[in-house]
Phi, psi and omega in degrees: 000126183259173177298325179296322177295315180296319179297319180293319179296314180294320180297313180291329176294315178294322177297318179297319179298313182295314181294324182287322183274341186301315182300317181292319179294322179292323176297315179297320178296315181295317179294319177298320178294316180296316180293321179292325175294318176300318179295322180293317182293320184265000181060029174270121182246057179261122184288332184272001183294331182280346187296308184294314178298322177295318179299315178294320179293318178293320178299316178295320179295321178292325177293316183285322187250003183299320180297316179294318180296316179295321177296322176300313181292320179294320178299319179295313180293325176296319178294326176294315183289326179289332178264012185299323181293334177285333186278336185271001178286000000 
């Protein structure tokens, strides 16, 4: 196993992490932005107001995209295990 192999494994692992986590993070970001704009317009300065909408939005995103996210992770791990004999040389 060479440095190039390790670099490729780490690169594809980090790419898989970013692609898998991005939808949930973007949903949380969008809900936080919408709630903060609402707070600014209505002059409500409650710090805990964003918690429940973000929680519901993340839960909905996980329900809708959970299957795709799990398939991404399984595909990455399957590719690691199928190439395992190449890595132990």
